[in-house]
PDB file of C-alpha atoms in Angstrom:
ATOM      1  CA  MET A  15       8.348 -15.853 -11.758  1.00 47.00           C
ATOM      2  CA  ALA A  16       6.723 -12.817 -10.545  1.00 60.00           C
ATOM      3  CA  GLU A  17       8.417 -11.443  -7.075  1.00 75.00           C
ATOM      4  CA  ALA A  18       6.300 -12.364  -4.037  1.00 89.00           C
ATOM      5  CA  PHE A  19       5.276  -9.325  -1.881  1.00 96.00           C
ATOM      6  CA  GLN A  20       3.064  -8.606   0.908  1.00 98.00           C
ATOM      7  CA  LEU A  21       0.211  -6.174   1.711  1.00 98.00           C
ATOM      8  CA  TYR A  22       0.592  -3.844   4.760  1.00 96.00           C
ATOM      9  CA  GLU A  23      -1.092  -1.162   6.681  1.00 98.00           C
ATOM     10  CA  ALA A  24       0.721   1.287   8.843  1.00 97.00           C
ATOM     11  CA  LEU A  25      -1.934   2.272  11.732  1.00 97.00           C
ATOM     12  CA  LEU A  26      -1.753   4.993  14.538  1.00 97.00           C
ATOM     13  CA  TRP A  27      -2.517   3.346  17.983  1.00 97.00           C
ATOM     14  CA  GLU A  28      -3.029   5.871  20.947  1.00 96.00           C
ATOM     15  CA  PRO A  29      -4.746   5.378  24.459  1.00 93.00           C
ATOM     16  CA  PRO A  30      -7.589   5.737  25.132  1.00 92.00           C
ATOM     17  CA  SER A  31      -8.866   5.713  21.477  1.00 95.00           C
ATOM     18  CA  GLY A  32      -7.373   3.007  20.181  1.00 96.00           C
ATOM     19  CA  TYR A  33      -6.894   2.471  16.581  1.00 97.00           C
ATOM     20  CA  PHE A  34      -7.135   5.979  14.581  1.00 97.00           C
ATOM     21  CA  LEU A  35      -9.136   5.367  11.120  1.00 97.00           C
ATOM     22  CA  LEU A  36      -9.386   1.790  11.632  1.00 98.00           C
ATOM     23  CA  GLU A  37     -12.351   1.188   9.303  1.00 97.00           C
ATOM     24  CA  ARG A  38     -10.726   3.060   6.666  1.00 97.00           C
ATOM     25  CA  HIS A  39      -7.438   0.939   6.845  1.00 98.00           C
ATOM     26  CA  LEU A  40      -9.370  -2.280   7.026  1.00 98.00           C
ATOM     27  CA  ARG A  41     -11.541  -1.177   3.748  1.00 98.00           C
ATOM     28  CA  ARG A  42      -8.310  -0.119   2.052  1.00 98.00           C
ATOM     29  CA  LEU A  43      -6.559  -3.609   2.955  1.00 98.00           C
ATOM     30  CA  SER A  44      -9.567  -5.304   1.743  1.00 98.00           C
ATOM     31  CA  GLU A  45      -9.572  -3.539  -1.525  1.00 98.00           C
ATOM     32  CA  SER A  46      -5.894  -4.458  -2.028  1.00 98.00           C
ATOM     33  CA  ALA A  47      -6.527  -7.889  -1.302  1.00 98.00           C
ATOM     34  CA  ALA A  48      -9.407  -8.605  -3.800  1.00 98.00           C
ATOM     35  CA  HIS A  49      -7.317  -6.648  -6.338  1.00 97.00           C
ATOM     36  CA  PHE A  50      -4.046  -8.767  -5.998  1.00 97.00           C
ATOM     37  CA  ARG A  51      -6.375 -12.103  -5.230  1.00 97.00           C
ATOM     38  CA  PHE A  52      -4.743 -12.414  -1.686  1.00 98.00           C
ATOM     39  CA  ALA A  53      -7.011 -14.530   0.811  1.00 98.00           C
ATOM     40  CA  LEU A  54      -8.105 -12.654   3.646  1.00 98.00           C
ATOM     41  CA  ASP A  55      -9.821 -13.277   6.966  1.00 97.00           C
ATOM     42  CA  PRO A  56     -11.376 -10.008   8.138  1.00 97.00           C
ATOM     43  CA  GLY A  57     -12.191 -11.027  11.479  1.00 97.00           C
ATOM     44  CA  ALA A  58      -8.810 -12.641  11.961  1.00 97.00           C
ATOM     45  CA  VAL A  59      -7.540  -9.407  11.132  1.00 98.00           C
ATOM     46  CA  ARG A  60      -9.610  -7.746  13.711  1.00 97.00           C
ATOM     47  CA  THR A  61      -8.691 -10.532  16.410  1.00 97.00           C
ATOM     48  CA  ALA A  62      -5.087  -9.914  15.940  1.00 98.00           C
ATOM     49  CA  LEU A  63      -5.158  -5.994  16.279  1.00 98.00           C
ATOM     50  CA  ASP A  64      -7.104  -6.480  19.478  1.00 97.00           C
ATOM     51  CA  GLU A  65      -4.741  -8.884  20.621  1.00 97.00           C
ATOM     52  CA  ARG A  66      -2.051  -6.830  20.022  1.00 97.00           C
ATOM     53  CA  ALA A  67      -3.953  -3.751  21.568  1.00 96.00           C
ATOM     54  CA  ALA A  68      -4.175  -5.613  24.904  1.00 96.00           C
ATOM     55  CA  ILE A  69      -0.582  -5.786  25.531  1.00 95.00           C
ATOM     56  CA  LEU A  70       0.635  -2.189  24.041  1.00 94.00           C
ATOM     57  CA  PRO A  71       2.120   0.230  26.160  1.00 93.00           C
ATOM     58  CA  ASP A  72       0.299   3.403  27.434  1.00 93.00           C
ATOM     59  CA  ARG A  73       1.723   5.757  24.750  1.00 94.00           C
ATOM     60  CA  PRO A  74       1.266   6.108  20.790  1.00 94.00           C
ATOM     61  CA  ARG A  75       2.674   3.321  18.726  1.00 96.00           C
ATOM     62  CA  LYS A  76       2.604   2.750  15.341  1.00 97.00           C
ATOM     63  CA  ILE A  77       1.297  -0.685  14.099  1.00 97.00           C
ATOM     64  CA  ARG A  78       2.538  -2.480  10.895  1.00 97.00           C
ATOM     65  CA  LEU A  79      -0.213  -5.197   9.664  1.00 98.00           C
ATOM     66  CA  GLU A  80       1.029  -7.324   7.189  1.00 98.00           C
ATOM     67  CA  LEU A  81      -1.016  -9.854   4.840  1.00 98.00           C
ATOM     68  CA  SER A  82       0.678 -12.541   3.045  1.00 98.00           C
ATOM     69  CA  SER A  83      -1.044 -13.848  -0.071  1.00 97.00           C
ATOM     70  CA  ASP A  84      -2.041 -17.082   1.739  1.00 97.00           C
ATOM     71  CA  GLY A  85      -3.849 -14.885   4.394  1.00 97.00           C
ATOM     72  CA  ALA A  86      -1.036 -15.063   7.079  1.00 98.00           C
ATOM     73  CA  ILE A  87      -1.282 -12.132   9.281  1.00 98.00           C
ATOM     74  CA  ALA A  88       2.001 -10.492  11.030  1.00 98.00           C
ATOM     75  CA  ILE A  89       1.979  -7.546  13.400  1.00 97.00           C
ATOM     76  CA  GLN A  90       4.823  -5.444  14.799  1.00 96.00           C
ATOM     77  CA  ASP A  91       4.903  -1.984  16.942  1.00 95.00           C
ATOM     78  CA  VAL A  92       7.404   0.595  16.923  1.00 95.00           C
ATOM     79  CA  ASP A  93       7.282   4.274  18.817  1.00 93.00           C
ATOM     80  CA  VAL A  94       5.827   7.020  17.010  1.00 91.00           C
ATOM     81  CA  ARG A  95       8.307   9.300  15.583  1.00 83.00           C
ATOM     82  CA  PRO A  96       8.121  13.144  16.665  1.00 79.00           C
ATOM     83  CA  SER A  97       6.480  15.242  13.851  1.00 76.00           C
ATOM     84  CA  THR A  98       9.710  17.638  13.248  1.00 82.00           C
ATOM     85  CA  PRO A  99      10.034  19.275   9.932  1.00 89.00           C
ATOM     86  CA  VAL A 100      11.153  16.858   7.095  1.00 92.00           C
ATOM     87  CA  ARG A 101      13.878  17.853   4.358  1.00 95.00           C
ATOM     88  CA  VAL A 102      12.746  16.727   1.298  1.00 96.00           C
ATOM     89  CA  ALA A 103      14.212  16.847  -2.169  1.00 96.00           C
ATOM     90  CA  LEU A 104      12.458  16.023  -5.763  1.00 96.00           C
ATOM     91  CA  ALA A 105      13.389  12.794  -6.979  1.00 96.00           C
ATOM     92  CA  ALA A 106      15.929  12.365  -9.914  1.00 95.00           C
ATOM     93  CA  ALA A 107      13.490  10.484 -12.064  1.00 95.00           C
ATOM     94  CA  PRO A 108       9.664  10.048 -12.966  1.00 97.00           C
ATOM     95  CA  VAL A 109       7.609   7.698 -11.402  1.00 97.00           C
ATOM     96  CA  ALA A 110       4.892   6.116 -14.197  1.00 97.00           C
ATOM     97  CA  SER A 111       1.305   7.306 -13.218  1.00 96.00           C
ATOM     98  CA  GLU A 112       0.006   3.995 -14.395  1.00 96.00           C
ATOM     99  CA  ASP A 113       1.895   1.798 -12.286  1.00 96.00           C
ATOM    100  CA  GLU A 114      -0.415  -0.337 -10.203  1.00 94.00           C
ATOM    101  CA  PHE A 115       1.443  -0.729  -6.876  1.00 96.00           C
ATOM    102  CA  LEU A 116       1.665   3.253  -6.330  1.00 96.00           C
ATOM    103  CA  ARG A 117      -2.020   2.950  -5.444  1.00 97.00           C
ATOM    104  CA  HIS A 118      -1.657   0.071  -3.214  1.00 97.00           C
ATOM    105  CA  LYS A 119       0.585  -0.200  -0.139  1.00 96.00           C
ATOM    106  CA  THR A 120       2.984  -3.491  -0.361  1.00 97.00           C
ATOM    107  CA  SER A 121       6.430  -4.562   0.608  1.00 96.00           C
ATOM    108  CA  ARG A 122       7.170  -4.173  -3.209  1.00 94.00           C
ATOM    109  CA  ARG A 123       9.025  -0.544  -2.541  1.00 93.00           C
ATOM    110  CA  GLY A 124      11.723  -0.488  -5.295  1.00 92.00           C
ATOM    111  CA  VAL A 125      10.389   2.865  -6.630  1.00 94.00           C
ATOM    112  CA  TYR A 126      10.372   4.579  -3.356  1.00 95.00           C
ATOM    113  CA  GLU A 127      13.983   2.637  -2.584  1.00 95.00           C
ATOM    114  CA  ARG A 128      15.492   4.178  -5.872  1.00 95.00           C
ATOM    115  CA  ALA A 129      13.932   7.655  -5.313  1.00 96.00           C
ATOM    116  CA  LEU A 130      15.564   7.736  -1.750  1.00 95.00           C
ATOM    117  CA  ALA A 131      18.799   6.574  -3.099  1.00 94.00           C
ATOM    118  CA  SER A 132      19.140   9.168  -5.877  1.00 93.00           C
ATOM    119  CA  ARG A 133      18.775  12.063  -3.240  1.00 94.00           C
ATOM    120  CA  PRO A 134      21.069  10.850  -0.047  1.00 92.00           C
ATOM    121  CA  GLY A 135      20.830  14.188   1.503  1.00 91.00           C
ATOM    122  CA  ALA A 136      17.103  14.246   2.172  1.00 95.00           C
ATOM    123  CA  ASP A 137      14.989  12.644   4.714  1.00 94.00           C
ATOM    124  CA  ASP A 138      12.333  12.082   2.230  1.00 95.00           C
ATOM    125  CA  VAL A 139      11.820  12.457  -1.420  1.00 97.00           C
ATOM    126  CA  LEU A 140       9.169  14.230  -3.373  1.00 97.00           C
ATOM    127  CA  LEU A 141       7.676  12.084  -6.387  1.00 98.00           C
ATOM    128  CA  TRP A 142       6.646  13.199  -9.872  1.00 98.00           C
ATOM    129  CA  ASN A 143       5.351  11.550 -12.780  1.00 98.00           C
ATOM    130  CA  GLU A 144       6.063  11.448 -16.621  1.00 98.00           C
ATOM    131  CA  ARG A 145       3.931  14.767 -16.856  1.00 97.00           C
ATOM    132  CA  ARG A 146       6.146  16.524 -14.235  1.00 98.00           C
ATOM    133  CA  GLU A 147       3.144  16.320 -11.739  1.00 98.00           C
ATOM    134  CA  LEU A 148       4.075  15.977  -8.307  1.00 98.00           C
ATOM    135  CA  THR A 149       2.628  12.932  -6.638  1.00 98.00           C
ATOM    136  CA  GLU A 150       3.759  11.961  -3.052  1.00 98.00           C
ATOM    137  CA  THR A 151       6.746  11.320  -0.941  1.00 97.00           C
ATOM    138  CA  CYS A 152       8.383   7.698  -0.128  1.00 96.00           C
ATOM    139  CA  SER A 153       6.288   7.684   3.122  1.00 93.00           C
ATOM    140  CA  ALA A 154       3.227   9.823   2.877  1.00 96.00           C
ATOM    141  CA  ASN A 155       0.694  11.871   0.996  1.00 98.00           C
ATOM    142  CA  LEU A 156       1.724  15.470  -0.263  1.00 98.00           C
ATOM    143  CA  VAL A 157      -0.126  18.796   0.481  1.00 98.00           C
ATOM    144  CA  LEU A 158       0.725  22.331  -0.900  1.00 98.00           C
ATOM    145  CA  GLU A 159      -0.727  25.114   0.539  1.00 97.00           C
ATOM    146  CA  ILE A 160      -1.331  27.762  -2.096  1.00 97.00           C
ATOM    147  CA  ASP A 161      -3.247  31.190  -1.659  1.00 96.00           C
ATOM    148  CA  GLY A 162      -4.664  29.857   1.366  1.00 94.00           C
ATOM    149  CA  ARG A 163      -5.689  26.565  -0.204  1.00 96.00           C
ATOM    150  CA  ARG A 164      -4.458  23.167   0.919  1.00 98.00           C
ATOM    151  CA  LEU A 165      -4.000  20.916  -2.200  1.00 98.00           C
ATOM    152  CA  THR A 166      -2.974  17.571  -2.735  1.00 98.00           C
ATOM    153  CA  PRO A 167      -2.537  15.704  -6.167  1.00 98.00           C
ATOM    154  CA  PRO A 168      -5.174  13.434  -7.688  1.00 98.00           C
ATOM    155  CA  VAL A 169      -4.694   9.500  -7.288  1.00 97.00           C
ATOM    156  CA  SER A 170      -4.790   9.795 -11.521  1.00 97.00           C
ATOM    157  CA  SER A 171      -1.278  11.222 -10.812  1.00 98.00           C
ATOM    158  CA  GLY A 172      -0.052   7.908  -9.546  1.00 97.00           C
ATOM    159  CA  LEU A 173      -0.317   7.540  -5.738  1.00 98.00           C
ATOM    160  CA  LEU A 174      -1.524   5.937  -2.721  1.00 97.00           C
ATOM    161  CA  PRO A 175      -4.810   6.888  -1.692  1.00 97.00           C
ATOM    162  CA  GLY A 176      -3.894   7.210   2.020  1.00 97.00           C
ATOM    163  CA  THR A 177      -6.552   6.929   4.652  1.00 97.00           C
ATOM    164  CA  PHE A 178      -5.743  10.313   6.393  1.00 98.00           C
ATOM    165  CA  ARG A 179      -5.622  11.983   2.936  1.00 98.00           C
ATOM    166  CA  CYS A 180      -9.067  10.661   2.425  1.00 97.00           C
ATOM    167  CA  HIS A 181     -10.200  11.656   5.853  1.00 98.00           C
ATOM    168  CA  LEU A 182      -9.069  15.283   5.558  1.00 98.00           C
ATOM    169  CA  LEU A 183     -10.775  15.141   1.626  1.00 98.00           C
ATOM    170  CA  GLU A 184     -14.092  14.217   2.862  1.00 97.00           C
ATOM    171  CA  ARG A 185     -14.134  16.779   5.800  1.00 97.00           C
ATOM    172  CA  GLY A 186     -13.399  19.584   3.118  1.00 97.00           C
ATOM    173  CA  GLU A 187      -9.896  20.279   4.715  1.00 97.00           C
ATOM    174  CA  ILE A 188      -8.017  19.640   1.334  1.00 98.00           C
ATOM    175  CA  GLU A 189      -8.712  19.787  -2.078  1.00 97.00           C
ATOM    176  CA  GLU A 190      -7.399  17.299  -5.207  1.00 98.00           C
ATOM    177  CA  ALA A 191      -5.741  19.252  -8.006  1.00 98.00           C
ATOM    178  CA  PRO A 192      -2.969  18.591 -10.353  1.00 98.00           C
ATOM    179  CA  LEU A 193       0.314  19.775  -9.355  1.00 98.00           C
ATOM    180  CA  ALA A 194       3.406  20.675 -11.743  1.00 97.00           C
ATOM    181  CA  ILE A 195       6.613  20.529 -10.273  1.00 97.00           C
ATOM    182  CA  GLU A 196       6.669  24.232 -10.539  1.00 96.00           C
ATOM    183  CA  ALA A 197       3.954  24.920  -7.957  1.00 96.00           C
ATOM    184  CA  LEU A 198       6.450  24.456  -5.385  1.00 96.00           C
ATOM    185  CA  ARG A 199       7.936  28.116  -6.118  1.00 94.00           C
ATOM    186  CA  SER A 200       4.232  29.492  -5.195  1.00 94.00           C
ATOM    187  CA  ALA A 201       3.687  27.475  -2.356  1.00 96.00           C
ATOM    188  CA  SER A 202       3.534  29.185   1.216  1.00 95.00           C
ATOM    189  CA  ALA A 203       3.993  25.626   3.235  1.00 96.00           C
ATOM    190  CA  LEU A 204       4.498  21.934   2.287  1.00 96.00           C
ATOM    191  CA  TYR A 205       3.065  19.132   4.291  1.00 96.00           C
ATOM    192  CA  LEU A 206       3.614  15.415   4.672  1.00 95.00           C
ATOM    193  CA  ILE A 207       0.356  13.826   5.571  1.00 96.00           C
ATOM    194  CA  ASN A 208      -0.448  10.253   6.937  1.00 95.00           C
ATOM    195  CA  SER A 209      -2.371   8.325   9.741  1.00 95.00           C
ATOM    196  CA  VAL A 210       0.275   7.864  11.849  1.00 94.00           C
ATOM    197  CA  ARG A 211       2.026  11.527  11.900  1.00 91.00           C
ATOM    198  CA  ARG A 212      -1.219  13.315  10.745  1.00 92.00           C
ATOM    199  CA  PHE A 213       0.514  17.023   9.334  1.00 93.00           C
ATOM    200  CA  CYS A 214       4.162  17.359   9.302  1.00 93.00           C
ATOM    201  CA  GLU A 215       5.949  20.214   7.905  1.00 94.00           C
ATOM    202  CA  LEU A 216       8.294  19.691   4.731  1.00 94.00           C
ATOM    203  CA  ARG A 217      11.370  21.837   3.956  1.00 94.00           C
ATOM    204  CA  LEU A 218      12.737  21.821   0.548  1.00 92.00           C
ATOM    205  CA  LEU A 219      16.677  21.596   0.082  1.00 89.00           C
ATOM    206  CA  ASP A 220      17.962  24.825  -1.404  1.00 63.00           C
ATOM    207  CA  GLY A 221      17.403  24.847  -4.707  1.00 59.00           C
ATOM    208  CA  GLU A 222      14.745  22.172  -5.135  1.00 58.00           C
ATOM    209  CA  ALA A 223      11.774  24.387  -6.026  1.00 53.00           C
ATOM    210  CA  THR A 224      13.415  25.774  -9.328  1.00 47.00           C
ATOM    211  CA  ARG A 225      14.543  22.516 -10.785  1.00 53.00           C
TER     212      ARG A 225
END
């Protein structure tokens, strides 16, 4: 029997503008629901989000919107963590670039949990695939600054098409390019990007760029 899982979206809510990149999040949720054949009532999702927004405190909040296969909706909210530098290390083993669950935001997080467990001294872990291409971190998309260009791995490397990533690509602020692990040596800066924390500086633990 297949393991049950939920789809989810992590959104930033901040006053007075409300939900950041809401339409992108709802579009991705709809696409994932269609892919996995989950029941989805878009109107009910919007209503649930509006009802939660009406009772939120007057400060930024991270919203977790969860969808079960039968269409049930659950929402939680927590404070947004400060965007302080994140210490990262390379995962001990590769991910499979063809794994469909890497391309959808779900509660099935075994790949990420194993990667984090493999590098207990790091705050987050850089994932890479069977071709030794960097993909993402366990919590966000990845950007390397090389020769003045901000580069992010393509979805074909095996990663989540993040909403903030798509936003930046459309604005021309980042570019897609396959990035070998060795690219870490020539990067002048590394960033974690997602729609809740936006840009967050990454710092490699000692020796990681030469592994």
